[in-house]
C-alpha cells in the first residue's frame, strides 16, 4: 500500500489510487479504504460512495478468472441467457458469485461493446464471440487445465 500511496500527492488522485489498489489486491478491502482515507484526509464514507458508484470497483474479492457475460440487447437477442444457463450448470455459480476455490467469478454486464460478435463473454482479457452453448464447457476446461 505504501508504494501505491507514495505515487500520489493529493485527494484529487483518489480514483487512480483506488484503481491501483484494486489492481494489486483484486478488490478494495475495508482496511485498504481506511488506509487511503487516512492518507488523503478524506472520509471513509466518501471513498465508499466512489467505490459503490463505479461498477468497475469491487468491495469483495473476486476469483482469479472473472467471467463477464454480456446481456445487452444484441447479446440477449442472440442467446446470452442460454450462455449464462450453461455457465450456471457447469460452475454452479449465479451472477455475482465466486466459486469456493477462488478460480471463477461470474458476472453479467450491460455491454462489452462488441455487438457485432454477439453473444459475447469476456474472461479476464480474453473475448469469446459468436458463442454457442456447446463451446462453453471446452472454454472453461481450458482455463481449469491452465491452473493445474
mmCIF file of N, CA and C in Angstrom:
data_model
loop_
_atom_site.group_PDB
_atom_site.id
_atom_site.type_symbol
_atom_site.label_atom_id
_atom_site.label_comp_id
_atom_site.label_asym_id
_atom_site.label_seq_id
_atom_site.Cartn_x
_atom_site.Cartn_y
_atom_site.Cartn_z
ATOM 1 N N UNK A 1 0.823 -1.198 0.000
ATOM 2 C CA UNK A 1 0.000 0.000 0.000
ATOM 3 C C UNK A 1 0.865 1.260 0.000
ATOM 4 N N UNK A 2 1.927 1.259 0.803
ATOM 5 C CA UNK A 2 2.763 2.456 0.883
ATOM 6 C C UNK A 2 3.313 2.840 -0.482
ATOM 7 N N UNK A 3 3.748 1.848 -1.237
ATOM 8 C CA UNK A 3 4.308 2.107 -2.571
ATOM 9 C C UNK A 3 3.275 2.800 -3.471
ATOM 10 N N UNK A 4 2.035 2.328 -3.421
ATOM 11 C CA UNK A 4 0.977 2.942 -4.225
ATOM 12 C C UNK A 4 0.684 4.347 -3.734
ATOM 13 N N UNK A 5 0.497 4.502 -2.437
ATOM 14 C CA UNK A 5 0.140 5.814 -1.883
ATOM 15 C C UNK A 5 1.220 6.857 -2.124
ATOM 16 N N UNK A 6 2.462 6.442 -2.095
ATOM 17 C CA UNK A 6 3.562 7.390 -2.291
ATOM 18 C C UNK A 6 3.644 7.932 -3.718
ATOM 19 N N UNK A 7 2.969 7.282 -4.659
ATOM 20 C CA UNK A 7 2.957 7.765 -6.044
ATOM 21 C C UNK A 7 2.030 8.972 -6.226
ATOM 22 N N UNK A 8 1.148 9.211 -5.264
ATOM 23 C CA UNK A 8 0.118 10.239 -5.408
ATOM 24 C C UNK A 8 0.231 11.277 -4.290
ATOM 25 N N UNK A 9 -0.079 12.517 -4.642
ATOM 26 C CA UNK A 9 0.136 13.603 -3.687
ATOM 27 C C UNK A 9 -1.106 14.152 -3.014
ATOM 28 N N UNK A 10 -2.237 14.163 -3.723
ATOM 29 C CA UNK A 10 -3.410 14.743 -3.054
ATOM 30 C C UNK A 10 -4.693 13.989 -3.379
ATOM 31 N N UNK A 11 -5.748 14.393 -2.721
ATOM 32 C CA UNK A 11 -7.030 13.696 -2.797
ATOM 33 C C UNK A 11 -7.639 13.716 -4.190
ATOM 34 N N UNK A 12 -7.189 14.598 -5.066
ATOM 35 C CA UNK A 12 -7.724 14.600 -6.432
ATOM 36 C C UNK A 12 -7.305 13.340 -7.192
ATOM 37 N N UNK A 13 -6.349 12.608 -6.663
ATOM 38 C CA UNK A 13 -5.861 11.378 -7.287
ATOM 39 C C UNK A 13 -6.525 10.119 -6.726
ATOM 40 N N UNK A 14 -7.559 10.288 -5.928
ATOM 41 C CA UNK A 14 -8.108 9.162 -5.179
ATOM 42 C C UNK A 14 -8.643 8.053 -6.098
ATOM 43 N N UNK A 15 -9.234 8.376 -7.226
ATOM 44 C CA UNK A 15 -9.745 7.322 -8.118
ATOM 45 C C UNK A 15 -8.577 6.520 -8.686
ATOM 46 N N UNK A 16 -7.504 7.177 -9.056
ATOM 47 C CA UNK A 16 -6.325 6.467 -9.550
ATOM 48 C C UNK A 16 -5.750 5.554 -8.463
ATOM 49 N N UNK A 17 -5.740 6.021 -7.239
ATOM 50 C CA UNK A 17 -5.258 5.205 -6.121
ATOM 51 C C UNK A 17 -6.147 3.976 -5.955
ATOM 52 N N UNK A 18 -7.458 4.186 -5.976
ATOM 53 C CA UNK A 18 -8.386 3.069 -5.840
ATOM 54 C C UNK A 18 -8.175 2.041 -6.956
ATOM 55 N N UNK A 19 -7.962 2.524 -8.170
ATOM 56 C CA UNK A 19 -7.706 1.615 -9.290
ATOM 57 C C UNK A 19 -6.424 0.819 -9.066
ATOM 58 N N UNK A 20 -5.368 1.485 -8.630
ATOM 59 C CA UNK A 20 -4.096 0.796 -8.395
ATOM 60 C C UNK A 20 -4.198 -0.229 -7.268
ATOM 61 N N UNK A 21 -4.885 0.141 -6.198
ATOM 62 C CA UNK A 21 -5.039 -0.775 -5.064
ATOM 63 C C UNK A 21 -5.848 -1.997 -5.493
ATOM 64 N N UNK A 22 -6.924 -1.766 -6.242
ATOM 65 C CA UNK A 22 -7.720 -2.902 -6.706
ATOM 66 C C UNK A 22 -6.915 -3.783 -7.647
ATOM 67 N N UNK A 23 -6.120 -3.195 -8.520
ATOM 68 C CA UNK A 23 -5.293 -3.976 -9.439
ATOM 69 C C UNK A 23 -4.308 -4.857 -8.668
ATOM 70 N N UNK A 24 -3.773 -4.331 -7.585
ATOM 71 C CA UNK A 24 -2.786 -5.086 -6.798
ATOM 72 C C UNK A 24 -3.424 -6.194 -5.964
ATOM 73 N N UNK A 25 -4.551 -5.888 -5.315
ATOM 74 C CA UNK A 25 -5.148 -6.824 -4.361
ATOM 75 C C UNK A 25 -6.382 -7.561 -4.888
ATOM 76 N N UNK A 26 -6.907 -7.134 -6.031
ATOM 77 C CA UNK A 26 -8.072 -7.791 -6.612
ATOM 78 C C UNK A 26 -9.402 -7.228 -6.169
ATOM 79 N N UNK A 27 -9.393 -6.407 -5.135
ATOM 80 C CA UNK A 27 -10.606 -5.770 -4.634
ATOM 81 C C UNK A 27 -10.187 -4.678 -3.656
ATOM 82 N N UNK A 28 -11.165 -3.950 -3.135
ATOM 83 C CA UNK A 28 -10.880 -2.881 -2.178
ATOM 84 C C UNK A 28 -11.421 -3.288 -0.810
ATOM 85 N N UNK A 29 -10.538 -3.706 0.055
ATOM 86 C CA UNK A 29 -10.947 -4.136 1.398
ATOM 87 C C UNK A 29 -11.261 -2.923 2.258
ATOM 88 N N UNK A 30 -11.993 -3.154 3.330
ATOM 89 C CA UNK A 30 -12.297 -2.073 4.274
ATOM 90 C C UNK A 30 -11.006 -1.505 4.852
ATOM 91 N N UNK A 31 -10.073 -2.387 5.143
ATOM 92 C CA UNK A 31 -8.791 -1.946 5.699
ATOM 93 C C UNK A 31 -8.061 -1.018 4.725
ATOM 94 N N UNK A 32 -8.026 -1.402 3.451
ATOM 95 C CA UNK A 32 -7.358 -0.558 2.458
ATOM 96 C C UNK A 32 -8.075 0.776 2.279
ATOM 97 N N UNK A 33 -9.400 0.764 2.320
ATOM 98 C CA UNK A 33 -10.143 2.022 2.219
ATOM 99 C C UNK A 33 -9.841 2.932 3.410
ATOM 100 N N UNK A 34 -9.724 2.351 4.600
ATOM 101 C CA UNK A 34 -9.381 3.161 5.782
ATOM 102 C C UNK A 34 -7.977 3.769 5.644
ATOM 103 N N UNK A 35 -7.046 2.977 5.123
ATOM 104 C CA UNK A 35 -5.678 3.475 4.928
ATOM 105 C C UNK A 35 -5.661 4.629 3.932
ATOM 106 N N UNK A 36 -6.376 4.488 2.832
ATOM 107 C CA UNK A 36 -6.464 5.556 1.835
ATOM 108 C C UNK A 36 -7.136 6.781 2.437
ATOM 109 N N UNK A 37 -8.183 6.560 3.200
ATOM 110 C CA UNK A 37 -8.909 7.646 3.861
ATOM 111 C C UNK A 37 -7.977 8.462 4.754
ATOM 112 N N UNK A 38 -7.193 7.781 5.545
ATOM 113 C CA UNK A 38 -6.259 8.465 6.443
ATOM 114 C C UNK A 38 -5.157 9.172 5.667
ATOM 115 N N UNK A 39 -4.635 8.532 4.650
ATOM 116 C CA UNK A 39 -3.535 9.099 3.876
ATOM 117 C C UNK A 39 -3.930 10.427 3.221
ATOM 118 N N UNK A 40 -5.143 10.494 2.680
ATOM 119 C CA UNK A 40 -5.578 11.695 1.965
ATOM 120 C C UNK A 40 -6.482 12.601 2.797
ATOM 121 N N UNK A 41 -6.711 12.226 4.052
ATOM 122 C CA UNK A 41 -7.598 13.005 4.933
ATOM 123 C C UNK A 41 -8.972 13.223 4.309
ATOM 124 N N UNK A 42 -9.518 12.136 3.771
ATOM 125 C CA UNK A 42 -10.892 12.158 3.273
ATOM 126 C C UNK A 42 -11.676 11.112 4.055
ATOM 127 N N UNK A 43 -12.975 11.267 4.087
ATOM 128 C CA UNK A 43 -13.769 10.337 4.890
ATOM 129 C C UNK A 43 -13.886 8.970 4.226
ATOM 130 N N UNK A 44 -14.034 7.979 5.070
ATOM 131 C CA UNK A 44 -14.272 6.613 4.592
ATOM 132 C C UNK A 44 -15.559 6.591 3.771
ATOM 133 N N UNK A 45 -16.578 7.318 4.228
ATOM 134 C CA UNK A 45 -17.860 7.363 3.510
ATOM 135 C C UNK A 45 -17.694 7.921 2.105
ATOM 136 N N UNK A 46 -16.833 8.913 1.940
ATOM 137 C CA UNK A 46 -16.563 9.486 0.625
ATOM 138 C C UNK A 46 -15.969 8.424 -0.297
ATOM 139 N N UNK A 47 -14.983 7.700 0.192
ATOM 140 C CA UNK A 47 -14.366 6.642 -0.613
ATOM 141 C C UNK A 47 -15.371 5.541 -0.938
ATOM 142 N N UNK A 48 -16.151 5.168 0.051
ATOM 143 C CA UNK A 48 -17.144 4.113 -0.151
ATOM 144 C C UNK A 48 -18.169 4.537 -1.200
ATOM 145 N N UNK A 49 -18.539 5.811 -1.212
ATOM 146 C CA UNK A 49 -19.512 6.286 -2.207
ATOM 147 C C UNK A 49 -18.926 6.201 -3.620
ATOM 148 N N UNK A 50 -17.650 6.472 -3.764
ATOM 149 C CA UNK A 50 -16.993 6.354 -5.076
ATOM 150 C C UNK A 50 -16.972 4.893 -5.507
ATOM 151 N N UNK A 51 -16.543 4.034 -4.604
ATOM 152 C CA UNK A 51 -16.405 2.613 -4.918
ATOM 153 C C UNK A 51 -17.760 1.981 -5.246
ATOM 154 N N UNK A 52 -18.807 2.384 -4.536
ATOM 155 C CA UNK A 52 -20.122 1.792 -4.794
ATOM 156 C C UNK A 52 -20.785 2.391 -6.033
ATOM 157 N N UNK A 53 -20.360 3.571 -6.452
ATOM 158 C CA UNK A 53 -20.927 4.198 -7.652
ATOM 159 C C UNK A 53 -20.389 3.562 -8.932
ATOM 160 N N UNK A 54 -19.083 3.342 -8.991
ATOM 161 C CA UNK A 54 -18.455 2.812 -10.203
ATOM 162 C C UNK A 54 -18.451 1.292 -10.194
ATOM 163 N N UNK A 55 -19.066 0.712 -11.215
ATOM 164 C CA UNK A 55 -19.190 -0.746 -11.294
ATOM 165 C C UNK A 55 -17.834 -1.448 -11.436
ATOM 166 N N UNK A 56 -16.821 -0.736 -11.886
ATOM 167 C CA UNK A 56 -15.507 -1.366 -12.061
ATOM 168 C C UNK A 56 -14.809 -1.658 -10.740
ATOM 169 N N UNK A 57 -15.263 -1.034 -9.652
ATOM 170 C CA UNK A 57 -14.671 -1.298 -8.334
ATOM 171 C C UNK A 57 -15.424 -2.419 -7.637
ATOM 172 N N UNK A 58 -14.699 -3.157 -6.801
ATOM 173 C CA UNK A 58 -15.316 -4.252 -6.066
ATOM 174 C C UNK A 58 -14.900 -4.210 -4.600
ATOM 175 N N UNK A 59 -15.870 -4.423 -3.727
ATOM 176 C CA UNK A 59 -15.614 -4.494 -2.293
ATOM 177 C C UNK A 59 -15.436 -5.935 -1.815
ATOM 178 N N UNK A 60 -15.597 -6.873 -2.728
ATOM 179 C CA UNK A 60 -15.414 -8.288 -2.385
ATOM 180 C C UNK A 60 -14.361 -8.893 -3.301
ATOM 181 N N UNK A 61 -13.615 -9.814 -2.751
ATOM 182 C CA UNK A 61 -12.560 -10.461 -3.520
ATOM 183 C C UNK A 61 -13.183 -11.318 -4.622
ATOM 184 N N UNK A 62 -12.619 -11.206 -5.805
ATOM 185 C CA UNK A 62 -13.108 -11.968 -6.949
ATOM 186 C C UNK A 62 -12.148 -13.114 -7.235
ATOM 187 N N UNK A 63 -12.603 -14.022 -8.077
ATOM 188 C CA UNK A 63 -11.779 -15.146 -8.471
ATOM 189 C C UNK A 63 -10.631 -14.708 -9.366
ATOM 190 N N UNK A 64 -9.689 -15.619 -9.576
ATOM 191 C CA UNK A 64 -8.567 -15.346 -10.482
ATOM 192 C C UNK A 64 -9.080 -15.024 -11.879
ATOM 193 N N UNK A 65 -10.156 -15.683 -12.261
ATOM 194 C CA UNK A 65 -10.740 -15.508 -13.584
ATOM 195 C C UNK A 65 -12.146 -14.936 -13.436
ATOM 196 N N UNK A 66 -12.341 -13.737 -13.954
ATOM 197 C CA UNK A 66 -13.653 -13.106 -13.897
ATOM 198 C C UNK A 66 -14.306 -13.281 -15.262
ATOM 199 N N UNK A 67 -15.421 -13.996 -15.247
ATOM 200 C CA UNK A 67 -16.181 -14.239 -16.471
ATOM 201 C C UNK A 67 -17.294 -13.201 -16.528
ATOM 202 N N UNK A 68 -17.277 -12.384 -17.569
ATOM 203 C CA UNK A 68 -18.324 -11.389 -17.778
ATOM 204 C C UNK A 68 -19.121 -11.787 -19.003
ATOM 205 N N UNK A 69 -20.399 -12.011 -18.794
ATOM 206 C CA UNK A 69 -21.282 -12.358 -19.899
ATOM 207 C C UNK A 69 -22.114 -11.127 -20.222
ATOM 208 N N UNK A 70 -22.037 -10.709 -21.473
ATOM 209 C CA UNK A 70 -22.801 -9.543 -21.905
ATOM 210 C C UNK A 70 -24.272 -9.924 -22.006
ATOM 211 N N UNK A 71 -25.132 -9.073 -21.465
ATOM 212 C CA UNK A 71 -26.574 -9.274 -21.596
ATOM 213 C C UNK A 71 -27.224 -8.021 -22.173
ATOM 214 N N UNK A 72 -26.445 -7.289 -22.971
ATOM 215 C CA UNK A 72 -27.002 -6.144 -23.689
ATOM 216 C C UNK A 72 -27.983 -6.628 -24.736
ATOM 217 N N UNK A 73 -28.626 -5.703 -25.407
ATOM 218 C CA UNK A 73 -29.683 -6.049 -26.354
ATOM 219 C C UNK A 73 -29.234 -7.054 -27.408
ATOM 220 N N UNK A 74 -28.139 -6.772 -28.110
ATOM 221 C CA UNK A 74 -27.682 -7.669 -29.183
ATOM 222 C C UNK A 74 -27.358 -9.056 -28.632
ATOM 223 N N UNK A 75 -26.647 -9.105 -27.519
ATOM 224 C CA UNK A 75 -26.281 -10.402 -26.933
ATOM 225 C C UNK A 75 -27.510 -11.147 -26.422
ATOM 226 N N UNK A 76 -28.418 -10.415 -25.797
ATOM 227 C CA UNK A 76 -29.634 -11.037 -25.262
ATOM 228 C C UNK A 76 -30.451 -11.677 -26.390
ATOM 229 N N UNK A 77 -30.627 -10.921 -27.469
ATOM 230 C CA UNK A 77 -31.395 -11.428 -28.609
ATOM 231 C C UNK A 77 -30.730 -12.648 -29.212
ATOM 232 N N UNK A 78 -29.408 -12.691 -29.180
ATOM 233 C CA UNK A 78 -28.666 -13.791 -29.802
ATOM 234 C C UNK A 78 -28.321 -14.925 -28.836
ATOM 235 N N UNK A 79 -28.894 -14.909 -27.637
ATOM 236 C CA UNK A 79 -28.788 -16.090 -26.785
ATOM 237 C C UNK A 79 -27.906 -16.028 -25.552
ATOM 238 N N UNK A 80 -27.629 -14.843 -25.042
ATOM 239 C CA UNK A 80 -26.763 -14.766 -23.854
ATOM 240 C C UNK A 80 -27.370 -15.482 -22.644
ATOM 241 N N UNK A 81 -28.687 -15.547 -22.566
ATOM 242 C CA UNK A 81 -29.323 -16.240 -21.442
ATOM 243 C C UNK A 81 -28.959 -17.725 -21.466
ATOM 244 N N UNK A 82 -28.900 -18.306 -22.649
ATOM 245 C CA UNK A 82 -28.508 -19.723 -22.759
ATOM 246 C C UNK A 82 -27.044 -19.910 -22.355
ATOM 247 N N UNK A 83 -26.199 -18.933 -22.693
ATOM 248 C CA UNK A 83 -24.781 -18.984 -22.297
ATOM 249 C C UNK A 83 -24.688 -18.934 -20.773
ATOM 250 N N UNK A 84 -25.426 -18.024 -20.157
ATOM 251 C CA UNK A 84 -25.443 -17.927 -18.693
ATOM 252 C C UNK A 84 -25.949 -19.217 -18.056
ATOM 253 N N UNK A 85 -27.021 -19.766 -18.596
ATOM 254 C CA UNK A 85 -27.558 -21.021 -18.054
ATOM 255 C C UNK A 85 -26.514 -22.136 -18.098
ATOM 256 N N UNK A 86 -25.741 -22.201 -19.175
ATOM 257 C CA UNK A 86 -24.709 -23.225 -19.284
ATOM 258 C C UNK A 86 -23.591 -22.987 -18.268
ATOM 259 N N UNK A 87 -23.216 -21.741 -18.074
ATOM 260 C CA UNK A 87 -22.207 -21.421 -17.050
ATOM 261 C C UNK A 87 -22.717 -21.760 -15.654
ATOM 262 N N UNK A 88 -23.988 -21.477 -15.383
ATOM 263 C CA UNK A 88 -24.584 -21.862 -14.101
ATOM 264 C C UNK A 88 -24.464 -23.374 -13.917
ATOM 265 N N UNK A 89 -24.790 -24.111 -14.973
ATOM 266 C CA UNK A 89 -24.763 -25.572 -14.900
ATOM 267 C C UNK A 89 -23.340 -26.090 -14.673
ATOM 268 N N UNK A 90 -22.386 -25.536 -15.403
ATOM 269 C CA UNK A 90 -21.002 -26.019 -15.325
ATOM 270 C C UNK A 90 -20.285 -25.598 -14.045
ATOM 271 N N UNK A 91 -20.524 -24.381 -13.618
ATOM 272 C CA UNK A 91 -19.766 -23.833 -12.480
ATOM 273 C C UNK A 91 -20.544 -23.837 -11.166
ATOM 274 N N UNK A 92 -21.851 -23.972 -11.257
ATOM 275 C CA UNK A 92 -22.672 -23.910 -10.046
ATOM 276 C C UNK A 92 -22.723 -22.516 -9.456
ATOM 277 N N UNK A 93 -22.522 -21.506 -10.303
ATOM 278 C CA UNK A 93 -22.493 -20.119 -9.828
ATOM 279 C C UNK A 93 -23.617 -19.302 -10.449
ATOM 280 N N UNK A 94 -24.103 -18.364 -9.708
ATOM 281 C CA UNK A 94 -25.014 -17.339 -10.216
ATOM 282 C C UNK A 94 -24.204 -16.063 -10.399
ATOM 283 N N UNK A 95 -24.726 -15.142 -11.162
ATOM 284 C CA UNK A 95 -24.037 -13.871 -11.384
ATOM 285 C C UNK A 95 -23.734 -13.214 -10.045
ATOM 286 N N UNK A 96 -22.499 -12.748 -9.892
ATOM 287 C CA UNK A 96 -22.057 -12.115 -8.656
ATOM 288 C C UNK A 96 -21.392 -13.060 -7.679
ATOM 289 N N UNK A 97 -21.324 -14.332 -8.011
ATOM 290 C CA UNK A 97 -20.730 -15.319 -7.110
ATOM 291 C C UNK A 97 -19.340 -15.745 -7.571
ATOM 292 N N UNK A 98 -18.555 -16.199 -6.592
ATOM 293 C CA UNK A 98 -17.225 -16.746 -6.830
ATOM 294 C C UNK A 98 -17.207 -18.172 -6.317
ATOM 295 N N UNK A 99 -16.559 -19.081 -7.040
ATOM 296 C CA UNK A 99 -16.518 -20.472 -6.590
ATOM 297 C C UNK A 99 -15.621 -20.626 -5.369
ATOM 298 N N UNK A 100 -15.772 -21.751 -4.687
ATOM 299 C CA UNK A 100 -15.090 -21.971 -3.411
ATOM 300 C C UNK A 100 -13.574 -21.957 -3.512
ATOM 301 N N UNK A 101 -13.025 -22.420 -4.634
ATOM 302 C CA UNK A 101 -11.567 -22.447 -4.748
ATOM 303 C C UNK A 101 -10.987 -21.136 -5.274
ATOM 304 N N UNK A 102 -11.850 -20.140 -5.485
ATOM 305 C CA UNK A 102 -11.371 -18.819 -5.891
ATOM 306 C C UNK A 102 -10.886 -18.725 -7.321
ATOM 307 N N UNK A 103 -11.303 -19.665 -8.167
ATOM 308 C CA UNK A 103 -10.865 -19.621 -9.553
ATOM 309 C C UNK A 103 -11.774 -18.736 -10.406
ATOM 310 N N UNK A 104 -13.096 -18.959 -10.333
ATOM 311 C CA UNK A 104 -14.023 -18.241 -11.202
ATOM 312 C C UNK A 104 -14.955 -17.318 -10.428
ATOM 313 N N UNK A 105 -15.185 -16.138 -10.982
ATOM 314 C CA UNK A 105 -16.262 -15.255 -10.565
ATOM 315 C C UNK A 105 -17.116 -15.035 -11.802
ATOM 316 N N UNK A 106 -18.423 -15.118 -11.649
ATOM 317 C CA UNK A 106 -19.340 -14.934 -12.764
ATOM 318 C C UNK A 106 -20.092 -13.622 -12.605
ATOM 319 N N UNK A 107 -20.102 -12.833 -13.667
ATOM 320 C CA UNK A 107 -20.799 -11.543 -13.663
ATOM 321 C C UNK A 107 -21.560 -11.372 -14.969
ATOM 322 N N UNK A 108 -22.609 -10.568 -14.917
ATOM 323 C CA UNK A 108 -23.255 -10.116 -16.146
ATOM 324 C C UNK A 108 -22.970 -8.629 -16.283
ATOM 325 N N UNK A 109 -22.874 -8.180 -17.519
ATOM 326 C CA UNK A 109 -22.641 -6.760 -17.798
ATOM 327 C C UNK A 109 -23.639 -6.300 -18.847
ATOM 328 N N UNK A 110 -23.910 -5.010 -18.851
ATOM 329 C CA UNK A 110 -24.881 -4.449 -19.780
ATOM 330 C C UNK A 110 -24.353 -4.406 -21.202
ATOM 331 N N UNK A 111 -23.048 -4.239 -21.379
ATOM 332 C CA UNK A 111 -22.489 -4.193 -22.727
ATOM 333 C C UNK A 111 -20.974 -4.320 -22.666
ATOM 334 N N UNK A 112 -20.426 -5.119 -23.559
ATOM 335 C CA UNK A 112 -18.976 -5.228 -23.696
ATOM 336 C C UNK A 112 -18.468 -4.471 -24.927
ATOM 337 N N UNK A 113 -19.391 -3.898 -25.683
ATOM 338 C CA UNK A 113 -19.013 -3.045 -26.791
ATOM 339 C C UNK A 113 -18.582 -3.766 -28.063
ATOM 340 N N UNK A 114 -18.899 -5.033 -28.179
ATOM 341 C CA UNK A 114 -18.548 -5.789 -29.384
ATOM 342 C C UNK A 114 -19.801 -6.506 -29.908
ATOM 343 N N UNK A 115 -20.834 -5.737 -30.135
ATOM 344 C CA UNK A 115 -22.139 -6.273 -30.506
ATOM 345 C C UNK A 115 -22.108 -7.083 -31.802
ATOM 346 N N UNK A 116 -21.182 -6.786 -32.683
ATOM 347 C CA UNK A 116 -21.108 -7.494 -33.964
ATOM 348 C C UNK A 116 -20.806 -8.972 -33.795
ATOM 349 N N UNK A 117 -20.234 -9.362 -32.645
ATOM 350 C CA UNK A 117 -19.911 -10.775 -32.425
ATOM 351 C C UNK A 117 -20.731 -11.363 -31.278
ATOM 352 N N UNK A 118 -21.937 -10.844 -31.082
ATOM 353 C CA UNK A 118 -22.832 -11.304 -30.022
ATOM 354 C C UNK A 118 -23.277 -12.738 -30.287
ATOM 355 N N UNK A 119 -23.536 -13.512 -29.220
ATOM 356 C CA UNK A 119 -23.318 -13.212 -27.814
ATOM 357 C C UNK A 119 -21.836 -13.324 -27.439
ATOM 358 N N UNK A 120 -21.460 -12.518 -26.451
ATOM 359 C CA UNK A 120 -20.056 -12.362 -26.088
ATOM 360 C C UNK A 120 -19.839 -12.647 -24.605
ATOM 361 N N UNK A 121 -18.670 -13.239 -24.337
ATOM 362 C CA UNK A 121 -18.229 -13.493 -22.968
ATOM 363 C C UNK A 121 -16.777 -13.030 -22.888
ATOM 364 N N UNK A 122 -16.416 -12.443 -21.775
ATOM 365 C CA UNK A 122 -15.054 -11.993 -21.532
ATOM 366 C C UNK A 122 -14.530 -12.724 -20.308
ATOM 367 N N UNK A 123 -13.368 -13.358 -20.448
ATOM 368 C CA UNK A 123 -12.715 -13.990 -19.291
ATOM 369 C C UNK A 123 -11.399 -13.262 -19.109
ATOM 370 N N UNK A 124 -11.330 -12.480 -18.052
ATOM 371 C CA UNK A 124 -10.236 -11.541 -17.814
ATOM 372 C C UNK A 124 -10.062 -10.663 -19.057
ATOM 373 N N UNK A 125 -9.055 -10.882 -19.854
ATOM 374 C CA UNK A 125 -8.831 -10.049 -21.045
ATOM 375 C C UNK A 125 -9.166 -10.768 -22.353
ATOM 376 N N UNK A 126 -9.667 -11.998 -22.271
ATOM 377 C CA UNK A 126 -9.935 -12.806 -23.468
ATOM 378 C C UNK A 126 -11.410 -12.745 -23.852
ATOM 379 N N UNK A 127 -11.668 -12.266 -25.079
ATOM 380 C CA UNK A 127 -13.029 -12.187 -25.598
ATOM 381 C C UNK A 127 -13.392 -13.469 -26.339
ATOM 382 N N UNK A 128 -14.644 -13.903 -26.166
ATOM 383 C CA UNK A 128 -15.196 -15.034 -26.901
ATOM 384 C C UNK A 128 -16.509 -14.566 -27.505
ATOM 385 N N UNK A 129 -16.573 -14.551 -28.835
ATOM 386 C CA UNK A 129 -17.764 -14.061 -29.508
ATOM 387 C C UNK A 129 -18.429 -15.125 -30.351
ATOM 388 N N UNK A 130 -19.628 -14.779 -30.825
ATOM 389 C CA UNK A 130 -20.452 -15.707 -31.609
ATOM 390 C C UNK A 130 -20.590 -17.036 -30.875
ATOM 391 N N UNK A 131 -20.785 -16.939 -29.579
ATOM 392 C CA UNK A 131 -20.793 -18.135 -28.730
ATOM 393 C C UNK A 131 -21.990 -19.031 -28.977
ATOM 394 N N UNK A 132 -21.731 -20.312 -28.849
ATOM 395 C CA UNK A 132 -22.756 -21.348 -28.875
ATOM 396 C C UNK A 132 -22.644 -22.085 -27.534
ATOM 397 N N UNK A 133 -23.753 -22.556 -27.030
ATOM 398 C CA UNK A 133 -23.767 -23.254 -25.740
ATOM 399 C C UNK A 133 -22.742 -24.388 -25.715
ATOM 400 N N UNK A 134 -22.605 -25.124 -26.819
ATOM 401 C CA UNK A 134 -21.688 -26.260 -26.874
ATOM 402 C C UNK A 134 -20.220 -25.891 -26.733
ATOM 403 N N UNK A 135 -19.865 -24.631 -26.870
ATOM 404 C CA UNK A 135 -18.468 -24.205 -26.753
ATOM 405 C C UNK A 135 -18.059 -23.916 -25.308
ATOM 406 N N UNK A 136 -19.002 -23.670 -24.458
ATOM 407 C CA UNK A 136 -18.713 -23.171 -23.111
ATOM 408 C C UNK A 136 -17.897 -24.161 -22.291
ATOM 409 N N UNK A 137 -18.270 -25.428 -22.294
ATOM 410 C CA UNK A 137 -17.547 -26.432 -21.497
ATOM 411 C C UNK A 137 -16.079 -26.497 -21.897
ATOM 412 N N UNK A 138 -15.802 -26.466 -23.190
ATOM 413 C CA UNK A 138 -14.424 -26.530 -23.679
ATOM 414 C C UNK A 138 -13.621 -25.304 -23.234
ATOM 415 N N UNK A 139 -14.241 -24.144 -23.287
ATOM 416 C CA UNK A 139 -13.568 -22.911 -22.860
ATOM 417 C C UNK A 139 -13.238 -22.980 -21.368
ATOM 418 N N UNK A 140 -14.192 -23.393 -20.567
ATOM 419 C CA UNK A 140 -13.987 -23.497 -19.111
ATOM 420 C C UNK A 140 -12.893 -24.519 -18.809
ATOM 421 N N UNK A 141 -12.917 -25.647 -19.491
ATOM 422 C CA UNK A 141 -11.888 -26.684 -19.286
ATOM 423 C C UNK A 141 -10.502 -26.152 -19.595
ATOM 424 N N UNK A 142 -10.366 -25.349 -20.627
ATOM 425 C CA UNK A 142 -9.070 -24.775 -20.994
ATOM 426 C C UNK A 142 -8.485 -23.985 -19.817
ATOM 427 N N UNK A 143 -9.324 -23.195 -19.154
ATOM 428 C CA UNK A 143 -8.846 -22.399 -18.030
ATOM 429 C C UNK A 143 -8.550 -23.262 -16.807
ATOM 430 N N UNK A 144 -9.340 -24.282 -16.589
ATOM 431 C CA UNK A 144 -9.081 -25.181 -15.473
ATOM 432 C C UNK A 144 -7.758 -25.916 -15.659
ATOM 433 N N UNK A 145 -7.475 -26.334 -16.884
ATOM 434 C CA UNK A 145 -6.211 -27.028 -17.170
ATOM 435 C C UNK A 145 -5.023 -26.106 -16.992
ATOM 436 N N UNK A 146 -5.172 -24.847 -17.393
ATOM 437 C CA UNK A 146 -4.076 -23.888 -17.238
ATOM 438 C C UNK A 146 -3.726 -23.684 -15.774
ATOM 439 N N UNK A 147 -4.690 -23.805 -14.907
ATOM 440 C CA UNK A 147 -4.455 -23.595 -13.488
ATOM 441 C C UNK A 147 -3.723 -24.777 -12.862
ATOM 442 N N UNK A 148 -3.997 -25.996 -13.346
ATOM 443 C CA UNK A 148 -3.388 -27.171 -12.695
ATOM 444 C C UNK A 148 -2.045 -27.522 -13.263
#
